[in-house]
Amino acid sequence: MAVKVVMPKLGMAMKEGEVSVWNKQVGDAVEKGESIASINSEKIEMEIEAPENGTLLDIIVKEGEGVPPGTAICYIGEEGEALQESENEKPEKEEQSPPQKTENKITRGIKQAAKSRVKISPVARKIAEKAGIPIETLEGTGPGGRIVKEDVLTALSAASEQKPDEDAHEEKEQKQTMTPMRKVIAERMHASLQNSAQLTITMKADVTDLLSLQKQLASAAKERFGTKLTITHFVSRAAVLALQQHPHLNSAYQDERIITYSHVHLGMAVSLDRGLVVPVIRHAEKLSLIELAKQVSESAEKARQGNMASDNLQGSTFSITNLGAYGIEHFTPILNPPETGILGIGASYDTPVYKEEELVRSTILPLSLTFDHRICDGAPAAAFLKTVKEYLEEPAGLIL
């Protein structure tokens, strides 16, 4: 009897999932545990694996189509097996003749094996296949050499520049349907700006001593806890400690009331190929520096792999975002509703600084704090940022 494969529920808040790309087509043989499709919800993308050995008998949900959790997306069974009417959610397909396999099975198997060896994101694969670009010719710039969306777009741009001159003046447009994740990001960011009074202030911290401490702790942290301590971890710890001293930044504006939290659920923004997610470190105020560092790193890795449940992407009381890796110093982070504050970390740089009468080389870390002026005035927000700066400049307090 055919096995029904359904859209999984990726967390309690998930309302709809979308099939990003089918890795198999009707009539293809599949093995148990083999990836047959990629799906994405509002904040997560993951692979769907075949529950049994068999043949892909029917595809119910097309690429780009969204359906509620529990909806059948395909059926797997024995080759030539007929689906019962109760199994087939598209009765009009019953009168159609079985798909004709015109391609040599060996040739198709070779092609599929070649594709499976190439590390490529589902979105990048879909764009490449639609554009007719062999993925084997692409060079990946993602983690571990993975081919991401930007690599395919770069290849498309390079190909268009090599076309004959008669096409040079031809205007072209590329239209893409927004993914559920992109829609949510767009809606939340627009609502954030529309429904709050956002103001950004900046400050610079001298992290020369902090970098020295980081080097001293690096080998021990890696050996004992398997964690590489980064500037982001230290800033996160400083922010958590500062929030306990300035709880007005650890609050939310809801129904004309200000809710101040005693706990710190720290949101850490993570950039993905397809958008942005914010994993939440719950009760960060109870964690030591190394415990916080481990959870931040593990959450970021799960988010990048698409293994983060949607329930772990909600409920933050304060967020941190880092654009330092891109060379950005100061910027304007957008609040993650309904939070009152979000701290941005910029790119550190070396500069000469006077310490008393002596000119010394110091490392400066730019910080950008966006806060909701309806809840917090400029002076209290500046006091919070000043406390973060003090912790970073006197880093012993971060490990005590």
CSV table of C-alpha atoms in Angstrom, one decimal, residues 125 152 173 177 196 327:
chain,number,residue,atom,x,y,z
A,125,ARG,CA,19.5,24.6,-7.2
A,152,VAL,CA,24.0,31.3,-9.1
A,173,GLU,CA,13.5,41.5,-15.4
A,177,THR,CA,7.7,34.8,-5.7
A,196,SER,CA,7.3,52.2,17.2
A,327,GLY,CA,33.2,45.7,7.5
